[in-house]
Each structure stands twice: as structure tokens, then as C-alpha cells.
CSV table of C-alpha atoms in Angstrom, one decimal:
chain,number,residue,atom,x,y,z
A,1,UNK,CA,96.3,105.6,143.1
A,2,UNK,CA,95.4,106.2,139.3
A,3,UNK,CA,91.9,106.6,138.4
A,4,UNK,CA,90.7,106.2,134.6
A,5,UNK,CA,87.8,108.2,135.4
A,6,UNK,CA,89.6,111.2,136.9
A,7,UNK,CA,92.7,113.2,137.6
A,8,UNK,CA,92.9,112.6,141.0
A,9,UNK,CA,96.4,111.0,142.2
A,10,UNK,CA,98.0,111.3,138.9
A,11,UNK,CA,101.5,113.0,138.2
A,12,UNK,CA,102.4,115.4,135.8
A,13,UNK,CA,103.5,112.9,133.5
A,14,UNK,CA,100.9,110.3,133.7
A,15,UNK,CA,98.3,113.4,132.9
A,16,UNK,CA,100.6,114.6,129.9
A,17,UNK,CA,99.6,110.8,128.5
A,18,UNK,CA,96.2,111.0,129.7
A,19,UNK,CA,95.7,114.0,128.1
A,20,UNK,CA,97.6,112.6,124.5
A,21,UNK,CA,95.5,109.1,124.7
A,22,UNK,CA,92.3,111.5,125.0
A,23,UNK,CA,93.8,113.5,121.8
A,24,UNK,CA,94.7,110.3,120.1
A,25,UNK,CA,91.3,108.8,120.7
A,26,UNK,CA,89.9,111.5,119.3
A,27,UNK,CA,91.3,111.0,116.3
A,28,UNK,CA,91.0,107.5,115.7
A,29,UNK,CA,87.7,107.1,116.9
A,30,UNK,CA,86.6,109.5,113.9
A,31,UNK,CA,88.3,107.4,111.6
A,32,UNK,CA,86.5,104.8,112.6
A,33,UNK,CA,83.0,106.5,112.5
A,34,UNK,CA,83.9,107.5,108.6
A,35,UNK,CA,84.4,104.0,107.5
A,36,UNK,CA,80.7,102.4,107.7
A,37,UNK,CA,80.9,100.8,104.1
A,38,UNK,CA,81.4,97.2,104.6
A,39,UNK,CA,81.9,94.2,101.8
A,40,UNK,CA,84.4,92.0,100.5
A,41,UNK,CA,88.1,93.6,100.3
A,42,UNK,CA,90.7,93.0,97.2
A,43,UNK,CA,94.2,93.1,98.8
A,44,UNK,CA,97.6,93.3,97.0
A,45,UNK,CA,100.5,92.0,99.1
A,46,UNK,CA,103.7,93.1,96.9
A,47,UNK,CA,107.1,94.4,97.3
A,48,UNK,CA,111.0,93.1,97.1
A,49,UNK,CA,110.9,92.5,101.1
A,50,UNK,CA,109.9,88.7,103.0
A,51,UNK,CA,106.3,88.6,104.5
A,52,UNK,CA,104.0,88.2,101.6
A,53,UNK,CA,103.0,84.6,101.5
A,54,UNK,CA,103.0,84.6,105.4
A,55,UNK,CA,101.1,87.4,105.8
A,56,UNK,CA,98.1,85.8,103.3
A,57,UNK,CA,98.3,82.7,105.3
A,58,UNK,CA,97.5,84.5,108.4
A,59,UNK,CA,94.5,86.1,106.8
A,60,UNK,CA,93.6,82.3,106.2
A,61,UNK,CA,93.8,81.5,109.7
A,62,UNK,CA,92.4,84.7,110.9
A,63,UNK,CA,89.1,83.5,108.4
A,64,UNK,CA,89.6,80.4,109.8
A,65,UNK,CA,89.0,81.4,113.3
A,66,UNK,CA,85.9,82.7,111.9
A,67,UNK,CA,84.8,79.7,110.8
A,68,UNK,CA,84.9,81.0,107.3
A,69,UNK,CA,85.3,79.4,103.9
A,70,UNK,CA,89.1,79.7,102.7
A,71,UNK,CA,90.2,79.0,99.2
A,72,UNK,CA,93.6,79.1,98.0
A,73,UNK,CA,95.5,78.6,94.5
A,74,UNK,CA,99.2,78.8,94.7
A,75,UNK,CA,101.1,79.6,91.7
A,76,UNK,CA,104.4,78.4,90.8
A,77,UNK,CA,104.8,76.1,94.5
A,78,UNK,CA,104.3,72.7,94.6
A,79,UNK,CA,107.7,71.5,94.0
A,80,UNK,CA,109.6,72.5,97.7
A,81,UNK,CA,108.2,71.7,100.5
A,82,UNK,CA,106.5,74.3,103.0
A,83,UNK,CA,105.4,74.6,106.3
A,84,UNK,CA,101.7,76.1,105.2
A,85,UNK,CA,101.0,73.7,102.6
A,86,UNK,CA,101.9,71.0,105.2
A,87,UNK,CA,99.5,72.6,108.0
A,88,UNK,CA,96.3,73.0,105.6
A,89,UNK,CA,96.4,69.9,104.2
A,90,UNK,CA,96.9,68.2,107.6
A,91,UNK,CA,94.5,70.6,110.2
A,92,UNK,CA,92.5,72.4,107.6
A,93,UNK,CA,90.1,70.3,106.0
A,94,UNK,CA,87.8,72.6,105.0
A,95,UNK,CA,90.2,74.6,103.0
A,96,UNK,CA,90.2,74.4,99.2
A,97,UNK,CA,94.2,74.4,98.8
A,98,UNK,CA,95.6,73.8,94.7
A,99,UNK,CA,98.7,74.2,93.9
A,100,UNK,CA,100.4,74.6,90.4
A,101,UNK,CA,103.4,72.9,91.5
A,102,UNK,CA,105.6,73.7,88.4
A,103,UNK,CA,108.4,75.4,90.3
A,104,UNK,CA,110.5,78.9,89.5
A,105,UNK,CA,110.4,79.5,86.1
A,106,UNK,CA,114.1,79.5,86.3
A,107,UNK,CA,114.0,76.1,86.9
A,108,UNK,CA,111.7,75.1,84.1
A,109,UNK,CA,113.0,76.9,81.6
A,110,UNK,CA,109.8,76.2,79.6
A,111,UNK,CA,107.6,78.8,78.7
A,112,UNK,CA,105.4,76.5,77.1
A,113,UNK,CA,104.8,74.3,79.5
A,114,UNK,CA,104.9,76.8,82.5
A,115,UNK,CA,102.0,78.7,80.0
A,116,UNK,CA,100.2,75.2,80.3
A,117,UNK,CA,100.5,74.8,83.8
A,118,UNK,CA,99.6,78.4,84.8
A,119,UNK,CA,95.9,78.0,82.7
A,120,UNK,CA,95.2,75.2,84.1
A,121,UNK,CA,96.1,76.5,87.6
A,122,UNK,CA,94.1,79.5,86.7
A,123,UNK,CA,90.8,77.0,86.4
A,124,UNK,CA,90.7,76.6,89.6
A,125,UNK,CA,91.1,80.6,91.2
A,126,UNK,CA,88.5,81.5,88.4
A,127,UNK,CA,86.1,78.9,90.3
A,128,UNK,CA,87.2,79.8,93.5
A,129,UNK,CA,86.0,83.5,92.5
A,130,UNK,CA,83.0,82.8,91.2
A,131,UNK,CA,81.6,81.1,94.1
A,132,UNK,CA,79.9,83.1,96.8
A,133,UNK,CA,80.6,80.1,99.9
A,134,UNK,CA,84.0,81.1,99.6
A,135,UNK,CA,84.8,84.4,102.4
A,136,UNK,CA,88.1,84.4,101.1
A,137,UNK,CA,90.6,83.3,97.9
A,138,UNK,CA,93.9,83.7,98.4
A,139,UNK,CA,96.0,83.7,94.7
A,140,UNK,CA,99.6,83.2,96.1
A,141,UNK,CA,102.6,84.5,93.4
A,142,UNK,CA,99.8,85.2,90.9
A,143,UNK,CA,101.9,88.5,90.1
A,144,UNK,CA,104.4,86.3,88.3
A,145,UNK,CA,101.9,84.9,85.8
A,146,UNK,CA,100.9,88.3,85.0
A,147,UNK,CA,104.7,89.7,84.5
A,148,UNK,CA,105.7,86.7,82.5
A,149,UNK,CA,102.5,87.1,80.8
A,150,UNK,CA,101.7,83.1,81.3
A,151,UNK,CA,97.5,84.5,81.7
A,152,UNK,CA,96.0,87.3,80.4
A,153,UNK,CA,95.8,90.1,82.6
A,154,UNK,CA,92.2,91.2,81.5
A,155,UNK,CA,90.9,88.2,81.8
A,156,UNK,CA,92.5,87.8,85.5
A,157,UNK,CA,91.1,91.3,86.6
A,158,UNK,CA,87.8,90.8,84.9
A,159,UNK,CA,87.0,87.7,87.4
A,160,UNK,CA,88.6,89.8,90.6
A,161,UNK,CA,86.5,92.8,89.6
A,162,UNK,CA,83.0,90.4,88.9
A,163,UNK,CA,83.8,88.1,92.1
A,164,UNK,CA,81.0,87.6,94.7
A,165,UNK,CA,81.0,91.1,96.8
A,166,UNK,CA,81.3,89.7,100.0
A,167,UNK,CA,84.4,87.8,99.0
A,168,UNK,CA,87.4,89.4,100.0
A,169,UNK,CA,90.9,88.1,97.6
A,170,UNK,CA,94.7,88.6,98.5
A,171,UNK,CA,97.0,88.7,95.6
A,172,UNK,CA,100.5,88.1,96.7
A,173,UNK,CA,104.3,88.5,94.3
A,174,UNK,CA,106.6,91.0,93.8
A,175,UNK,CA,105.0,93.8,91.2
A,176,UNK,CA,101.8,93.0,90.0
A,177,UNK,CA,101.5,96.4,87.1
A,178,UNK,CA,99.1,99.0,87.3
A,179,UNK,CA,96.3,98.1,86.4
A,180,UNK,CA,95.5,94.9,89.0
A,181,UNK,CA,96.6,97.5,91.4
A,182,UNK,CA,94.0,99.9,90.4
A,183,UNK,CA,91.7,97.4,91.4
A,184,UNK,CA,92.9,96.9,94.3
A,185,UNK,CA,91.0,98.0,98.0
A,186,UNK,CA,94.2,97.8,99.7
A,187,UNK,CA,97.7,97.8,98.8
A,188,UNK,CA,100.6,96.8,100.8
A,189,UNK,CA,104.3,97.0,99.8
A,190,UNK,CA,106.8,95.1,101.8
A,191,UNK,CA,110.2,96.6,101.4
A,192,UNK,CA,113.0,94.5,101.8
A,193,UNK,CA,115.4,96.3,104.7
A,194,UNK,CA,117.5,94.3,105.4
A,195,UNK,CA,117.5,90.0,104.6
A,196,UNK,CA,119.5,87.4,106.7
A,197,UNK,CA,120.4,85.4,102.9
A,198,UNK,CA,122.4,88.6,102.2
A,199,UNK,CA,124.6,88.2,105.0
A,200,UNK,CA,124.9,84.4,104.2
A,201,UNK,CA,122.0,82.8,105.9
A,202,UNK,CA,120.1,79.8,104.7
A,203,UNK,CA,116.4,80.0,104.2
A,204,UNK,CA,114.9,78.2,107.2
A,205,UNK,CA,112.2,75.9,107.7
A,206,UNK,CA,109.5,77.3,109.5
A,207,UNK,CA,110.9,81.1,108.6
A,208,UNK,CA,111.4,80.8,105.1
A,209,UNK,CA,109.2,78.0,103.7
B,1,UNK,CA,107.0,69.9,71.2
B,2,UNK,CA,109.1,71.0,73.7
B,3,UNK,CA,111.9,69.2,75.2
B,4,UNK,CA,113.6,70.9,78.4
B,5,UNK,CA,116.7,69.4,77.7
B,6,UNK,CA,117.3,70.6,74.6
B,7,UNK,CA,116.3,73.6,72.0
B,8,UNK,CA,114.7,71.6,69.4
B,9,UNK,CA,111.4,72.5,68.3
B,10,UNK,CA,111.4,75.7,69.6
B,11,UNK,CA,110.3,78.7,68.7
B,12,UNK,CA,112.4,81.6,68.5
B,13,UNK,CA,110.6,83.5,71.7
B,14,UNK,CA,110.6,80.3,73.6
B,15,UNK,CA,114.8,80.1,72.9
B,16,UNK,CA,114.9,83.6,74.4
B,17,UNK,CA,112.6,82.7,77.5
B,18,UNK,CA,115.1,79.7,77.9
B,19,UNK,CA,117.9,81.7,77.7
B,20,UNK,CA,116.8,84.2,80.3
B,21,UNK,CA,115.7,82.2,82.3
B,22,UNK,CA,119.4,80.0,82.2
B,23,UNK,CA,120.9,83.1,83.6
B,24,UNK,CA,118.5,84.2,86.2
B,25,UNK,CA,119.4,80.5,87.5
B,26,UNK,CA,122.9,81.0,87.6
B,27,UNK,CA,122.4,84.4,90.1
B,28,UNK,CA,119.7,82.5,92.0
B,29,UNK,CA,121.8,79.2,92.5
B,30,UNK,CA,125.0,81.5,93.4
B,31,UNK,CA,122.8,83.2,96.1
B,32,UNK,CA,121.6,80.1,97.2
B,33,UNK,CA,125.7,78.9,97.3
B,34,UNK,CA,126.8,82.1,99.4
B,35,UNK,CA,123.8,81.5,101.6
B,36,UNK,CA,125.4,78.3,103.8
B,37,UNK,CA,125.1,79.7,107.5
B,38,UNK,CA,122.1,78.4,109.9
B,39,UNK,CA,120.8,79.1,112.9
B,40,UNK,CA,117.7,81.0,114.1
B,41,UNK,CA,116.9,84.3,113.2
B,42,UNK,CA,115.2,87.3,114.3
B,43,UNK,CA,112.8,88.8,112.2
B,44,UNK,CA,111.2,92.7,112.3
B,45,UNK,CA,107.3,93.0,110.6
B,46,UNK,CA,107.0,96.9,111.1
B,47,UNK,CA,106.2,100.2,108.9
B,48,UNK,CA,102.5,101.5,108.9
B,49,UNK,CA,101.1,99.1,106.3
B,50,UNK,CA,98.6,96.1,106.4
B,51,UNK,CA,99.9,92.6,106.9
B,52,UNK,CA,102.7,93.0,110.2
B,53,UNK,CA,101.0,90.9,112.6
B,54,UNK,CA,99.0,88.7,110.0
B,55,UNK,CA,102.5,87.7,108.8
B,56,UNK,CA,104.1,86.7,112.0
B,57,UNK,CA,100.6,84.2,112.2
B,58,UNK,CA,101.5,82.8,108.7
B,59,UNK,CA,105.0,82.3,110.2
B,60,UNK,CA,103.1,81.0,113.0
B,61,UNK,CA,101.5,78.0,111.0
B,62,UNK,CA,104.5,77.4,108.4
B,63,UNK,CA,106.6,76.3,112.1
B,64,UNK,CA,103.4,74.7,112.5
B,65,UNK,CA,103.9,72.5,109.7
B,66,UNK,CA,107.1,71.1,110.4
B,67,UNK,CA,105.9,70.1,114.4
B,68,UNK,CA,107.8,73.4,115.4
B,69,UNK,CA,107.2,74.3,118.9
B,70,UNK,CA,105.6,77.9,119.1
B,71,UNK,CA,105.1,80.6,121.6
B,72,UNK,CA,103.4,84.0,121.0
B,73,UNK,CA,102.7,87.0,123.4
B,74,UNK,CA,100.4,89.5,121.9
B,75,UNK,CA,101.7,92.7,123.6
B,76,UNK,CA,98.0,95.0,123.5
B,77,UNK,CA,95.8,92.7,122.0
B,78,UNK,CA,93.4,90.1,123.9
B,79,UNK,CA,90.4,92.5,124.5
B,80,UNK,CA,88.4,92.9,120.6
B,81,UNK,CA,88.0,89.0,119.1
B,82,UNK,CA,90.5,88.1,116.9
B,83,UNK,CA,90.4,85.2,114.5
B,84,UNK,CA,94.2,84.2,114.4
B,85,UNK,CA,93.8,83.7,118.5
B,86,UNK,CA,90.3,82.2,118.1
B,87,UNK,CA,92.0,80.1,115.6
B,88,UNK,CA,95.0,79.4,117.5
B,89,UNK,CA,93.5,78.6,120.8
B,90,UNK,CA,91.2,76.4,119.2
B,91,UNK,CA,93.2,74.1,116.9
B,92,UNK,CA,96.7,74.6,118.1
B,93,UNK,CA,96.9,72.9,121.6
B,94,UNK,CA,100.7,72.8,121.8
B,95,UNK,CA,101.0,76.3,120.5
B,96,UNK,CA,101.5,78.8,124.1
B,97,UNK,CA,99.8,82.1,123.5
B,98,UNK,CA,99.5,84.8,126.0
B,99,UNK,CA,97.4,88.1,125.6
B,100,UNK,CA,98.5,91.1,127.4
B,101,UNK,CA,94.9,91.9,127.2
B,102,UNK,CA,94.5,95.9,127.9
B,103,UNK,CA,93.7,97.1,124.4
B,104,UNK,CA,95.1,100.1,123.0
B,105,UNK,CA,97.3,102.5,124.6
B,106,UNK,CA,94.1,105.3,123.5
B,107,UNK,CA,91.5,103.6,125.2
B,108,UNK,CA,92.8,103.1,128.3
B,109,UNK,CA,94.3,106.7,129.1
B,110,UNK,CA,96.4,105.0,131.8
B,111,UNK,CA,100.2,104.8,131.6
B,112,UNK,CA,101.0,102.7,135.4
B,113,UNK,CA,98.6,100.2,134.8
B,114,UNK,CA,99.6,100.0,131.0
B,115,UNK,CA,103.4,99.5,132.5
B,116,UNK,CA,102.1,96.8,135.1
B,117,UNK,CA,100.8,95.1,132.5
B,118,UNK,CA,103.7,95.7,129.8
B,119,UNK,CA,105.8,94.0,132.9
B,120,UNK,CA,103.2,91.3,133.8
B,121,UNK,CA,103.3,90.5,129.6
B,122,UNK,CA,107.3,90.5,129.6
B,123,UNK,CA,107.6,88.0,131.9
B,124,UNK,CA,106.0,85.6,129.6
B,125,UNK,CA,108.2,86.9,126.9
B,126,UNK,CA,111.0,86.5,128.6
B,127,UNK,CA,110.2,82.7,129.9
B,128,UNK,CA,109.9,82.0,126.2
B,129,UNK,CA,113.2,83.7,125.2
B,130,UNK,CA,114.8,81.6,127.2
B,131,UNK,CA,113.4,78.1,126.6
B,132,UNK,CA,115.0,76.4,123.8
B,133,UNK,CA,111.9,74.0,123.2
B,134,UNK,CA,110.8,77.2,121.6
B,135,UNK,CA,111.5,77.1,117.7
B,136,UNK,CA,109.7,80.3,116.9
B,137,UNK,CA,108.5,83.1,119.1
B,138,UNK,CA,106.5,85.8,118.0
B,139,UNK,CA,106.4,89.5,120.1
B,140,UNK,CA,103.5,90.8,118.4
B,141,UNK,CA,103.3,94.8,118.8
B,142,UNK,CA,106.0,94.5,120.8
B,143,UNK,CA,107.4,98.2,119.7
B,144,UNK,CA,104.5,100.0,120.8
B,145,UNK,CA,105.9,98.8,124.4
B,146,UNK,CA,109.3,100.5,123.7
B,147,UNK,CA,107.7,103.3,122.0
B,148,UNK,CA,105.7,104.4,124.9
B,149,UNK,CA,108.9,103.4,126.9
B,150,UNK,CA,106.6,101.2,129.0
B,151,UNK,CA,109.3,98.5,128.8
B,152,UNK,CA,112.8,98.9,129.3
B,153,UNK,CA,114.3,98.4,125.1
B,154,UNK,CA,117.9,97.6,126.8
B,155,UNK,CA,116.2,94.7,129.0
B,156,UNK,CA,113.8,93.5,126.0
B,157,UNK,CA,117.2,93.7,123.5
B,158,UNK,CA,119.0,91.4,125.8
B,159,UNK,CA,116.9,89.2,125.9
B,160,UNK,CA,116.1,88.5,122.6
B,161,UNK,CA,119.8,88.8,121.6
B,162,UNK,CA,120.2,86.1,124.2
B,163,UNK,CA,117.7,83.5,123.0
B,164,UNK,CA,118.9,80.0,121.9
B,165,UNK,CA,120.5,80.0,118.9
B,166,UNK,CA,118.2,77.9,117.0
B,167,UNK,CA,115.5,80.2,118.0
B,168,UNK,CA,114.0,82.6,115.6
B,169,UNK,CA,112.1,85.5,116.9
B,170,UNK,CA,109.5,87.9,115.2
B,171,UNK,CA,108.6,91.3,116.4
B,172,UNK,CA,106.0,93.4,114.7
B,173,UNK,CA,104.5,96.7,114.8
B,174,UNK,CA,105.2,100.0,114.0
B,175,UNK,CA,108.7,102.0,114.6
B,176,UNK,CA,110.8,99.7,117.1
B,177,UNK,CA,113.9,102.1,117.3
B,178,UNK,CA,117.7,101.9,116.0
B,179,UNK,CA,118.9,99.9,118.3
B,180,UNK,CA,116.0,97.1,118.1
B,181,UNK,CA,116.5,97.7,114.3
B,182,UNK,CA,120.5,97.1,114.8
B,183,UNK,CA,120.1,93.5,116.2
B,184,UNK,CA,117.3,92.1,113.5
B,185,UNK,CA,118.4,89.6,110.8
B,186,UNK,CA,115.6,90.6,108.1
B,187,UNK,CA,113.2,93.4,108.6
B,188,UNK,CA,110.6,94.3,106.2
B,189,UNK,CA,108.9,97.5,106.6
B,190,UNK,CA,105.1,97.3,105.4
B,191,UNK,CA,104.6,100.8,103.4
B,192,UNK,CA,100.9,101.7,103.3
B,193,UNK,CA,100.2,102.3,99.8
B,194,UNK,CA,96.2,102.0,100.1
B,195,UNK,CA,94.4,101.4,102.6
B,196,UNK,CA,90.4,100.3,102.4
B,197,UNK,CA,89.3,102.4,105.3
B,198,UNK,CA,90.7,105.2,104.1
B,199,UNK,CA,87.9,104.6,101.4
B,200,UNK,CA,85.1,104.2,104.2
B,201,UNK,CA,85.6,100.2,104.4
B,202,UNK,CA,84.9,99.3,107.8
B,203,UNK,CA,87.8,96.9,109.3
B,204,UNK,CA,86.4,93.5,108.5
B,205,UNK,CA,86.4,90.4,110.3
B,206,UNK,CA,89.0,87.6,108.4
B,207,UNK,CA,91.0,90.0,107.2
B,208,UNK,CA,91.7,92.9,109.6
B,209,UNK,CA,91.0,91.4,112.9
């Protein structure tokens, strides 16, 4: 019979992984005693690969399950339907949830108006990150605004940089540039492997969007 | 003033946004042409980067949103609070969740009653698999199971490769092998480019856990 607290009754092997566990505990447990600081994080979610978008909507629900206060400001959606959208505005009152609902850019073909939509849009993450009740902001695509220059990037990393400190703010889109990502606590980038649309699979509901 | 439908009034920049934007639809709508088979898929959330299991969650309420029926198993997880399951559990009545519930492979420092319980969890897993009420399963940290070869990958490929076809599956965390790999739809793999506690930022509640 195995014993945590001792040897006794163990094979070879399972004392080989007792012994790498202890090693590996080792090592993660002074990784954990090194990190003390604590305080709002700024996260970058970026990268060619699918997972972005779902990933800061987990965070929401993770908050969420904290009973915390969730903004969100979604650039560029509105237009198709998705499966978030539809869940926050039905189970999560609470949530703050705008959305600039213009579309791809592709699609609009209107830098002007796109411009227009994105400042306005813009209004509401700059409130969003100015006021302290909020735990966390998410700024869905806002990447795209900055690389089609549709908002100042200054201006956008200014209010970031100045938000309340216990906020924490996940910026999601492909790119981004290097200087939002200087600002950044943590940076993930989600390479694309391998996608099911390149071997002639539909985006799904509930996968996709 | 601008007029989407045609070039009149429009500055010579705002022609050249049009124009580039005319031709980034034509790619886009072609991929969206070539892209006409449906059916579920199986997704992979892995490489050593923040946002894996935070994902398959966002997946988690985008099915949600559509009246999707879900089931998760959280393969390690269940002992340290988490928001997305405090979340989940709360909220999410018709949502199955089951916790394997022994913590990290580290802590406990004991491979047979880490196997009992991979096995114990599996079962779950399985029952899922083959259910086709199930729209979306999610096998959260399921590699770390084939990994530490505390689950049979042949028996746990099977299976998955057997689900109903309008069943999509997500599997996250790190590694996962070739031949997991091989039978995946769309894998991302997370690359760590910063990460806040290797700054001294405690893992904080919301975001990390």
C-alpha cells in the first residue's frame, strides 16, 4: 500500500516519481515564493492562431465567479452573431458589454466611417479604464484599431498605463506593435498549428463564434 | 461625404483604403467559399503560454449561447478555488462539470492513487464522448494524463476519435504527443512570450485561477 508520508511499500518506479514530484516541487514552490507583488495585470492575447477572444471570455467568467466587476468593449463585432455576446447579455447582468458593431473592415470599406465608429467605441474602454469598480476591461480586436490606425496609439496606451492599479485589462487581435506590448505584464502568442477552415471546414457556432 | 457605394467624395487615402480593403475581401470570401464542410471538431489549447484552459471556458460560454449542451472534466484541477468552476457551477445548471480533484502531479508525490484517479476521471470523459446530447466537451489538462502516462493515449485517442460527429472536443494543456496532435482539427500552441510572475506578480484571482 502507498504511503504519501513514506517509502514504505513503494516500487522502484513509483519512488523514481516520488522522488521527481519532490524535485519538481521544489522548484515550483520557489517560484511561487518570488512572486509576492500583487496588483492589477495588463495582458496581450495575440498571435495568427484561434483562442484569443475565447480565452478573454474565460477570464470574464473566471472574474465572474469572483463576483467581480467585468467590463467589456468589443471592437469591430456587432454585426455576426456570437455565442458570448448572446450569454452576457442574457446571464450576465452585471457586465458592462459595448460593442462597436461596424463589422471587418473589409466589409465596410470605409475608413471614414470605421474611423468614426472606432472613437466612439473608444468612449466607452477609456471609461471603463478610468473607473476603479471595474476588476477587469476586456478591449476585444482593439489591435486592429491600432494597425489601421483608426485611434491613436498614444493616446490608447496612455489610459492602459494610468488605469486604476487593481484593474487588470486583456487586449486581444492579431499584432498589436511594440510599443502596447512594452506595456504589457503578460504576453501571450497563439500560434496558428494547424486550422480546420484550411482543410475546408466551416466556422461553427459555439467553436468559432 | 462618403458614400460606400461609390468613390465620390473621397479623398485620395480613403480610395486606397477602399481599394485594399476590396481585395482583402475577395481572399476572405474565397476562404469562406472553400470552407463548406461541417461537422464537429476537435480542438488542441496547448504550448506553455497563458490562456489554454481560460479558452476552452470562453468556448465553454460561446456553446452556452446558442443553448449548446456542455460537459467538462477538469483532469487535476478541483482542489485550489477556481472562478470559471465557481462560475460554472453557480450559473450553469445544465452545464456537467466533473473535477478530478487531486491537484498537481508535485504535490501529491503519488503515482497509483494519481492513476486511480486519472481512471476514476476517464470514466466521466468517456460517458461524455459518447453521448451525443453533448455539443461541446472540454478535457481540460487532459495531456498531463498522457504525459505522465497515467492514462492509456491509445484508449483516450479512441475515444475522442469516436465521439458523435456533431461533437466538438477541446483538450488543453501542455505537450499532448504526436499522435494526439495527429487526430486534432485546429491546434493552437500558446507561446509564453511574458509572463507577470516571472516579474514577481503573484498569480491573481480573475485572471489566473
Amino acid at each position: 500500500m502507498s504511503n504519501s508520508n513514506s517509502e514504505v511499500g513503494l516500487s522502484a518506479k513509483q519512488k523514481a516519481h516520488k522522488a521527481k514530484m519532490q524535485k519538481h516541487k521544489k522548484k515550483v514552490d520557489a517560484h511561487i515564493a518570488a512572486a509576492q507583488k500583487e496588483r492589477g495585470l495588463a495582458l496581450l492575447l495575440t498571435g495568427n492562431g484561434k483562442g484569443k477572444t475565447s480565452s478573454a471570455f474565460g477570464m470574464v467568467i473566471r472574474a465572474l465567479g469572483y463576483q467581480q466587476k467585468v467590463g467589456i468593449v468589443q471592437f469591430i463585432k456587432g454585426i455576426q452573431e456570437c455565442g458570448e455576446a448572446n450569454f452576457i447579455q442574457k446571464h450576465c447582468p452585471t457586465v458592462d458589454l459595448y460593442q462597436m458593431g461596424t463589422g471587418f473592415t473589409w466589409n465596410t470599406q470605409d475608413m471614414e466611417a470605421d474611423c468614426l465608429a472606432a472613437e466612439k467605441t473608444w468612449v466607452h474602454a477609456e471609461r471603463l479604464l478610468s473607473d476603479e469598480q471595474y476588476d477587469l476591461v476586456v478591449l476585444d480586436e482593439l489591435t486592429y484599431m491600432l494597425g489601421y490606425k483608426y485611434l491613436d496609439k498614444d493616446k490608447v496606451i496612455t489610459a492602459i498605463e494610468n488605469r486604476p492599479v487593481e484593474q487588470s485589462v486583456v487586449v486581444t487581435g492579431r499584432g498589436g506593435g511594440s510599443k502596447l506590448r512594452s506595456i504589457m505584464d503578460t504576453i501571450s502568442d497563439v500560434k496558428d498549428v494547424r486550422h480546420a477552415y484550411r482543410d475546408g471546414y466551416k466556422a461553427r457556432k459555439g467553436i468559432d463564434y
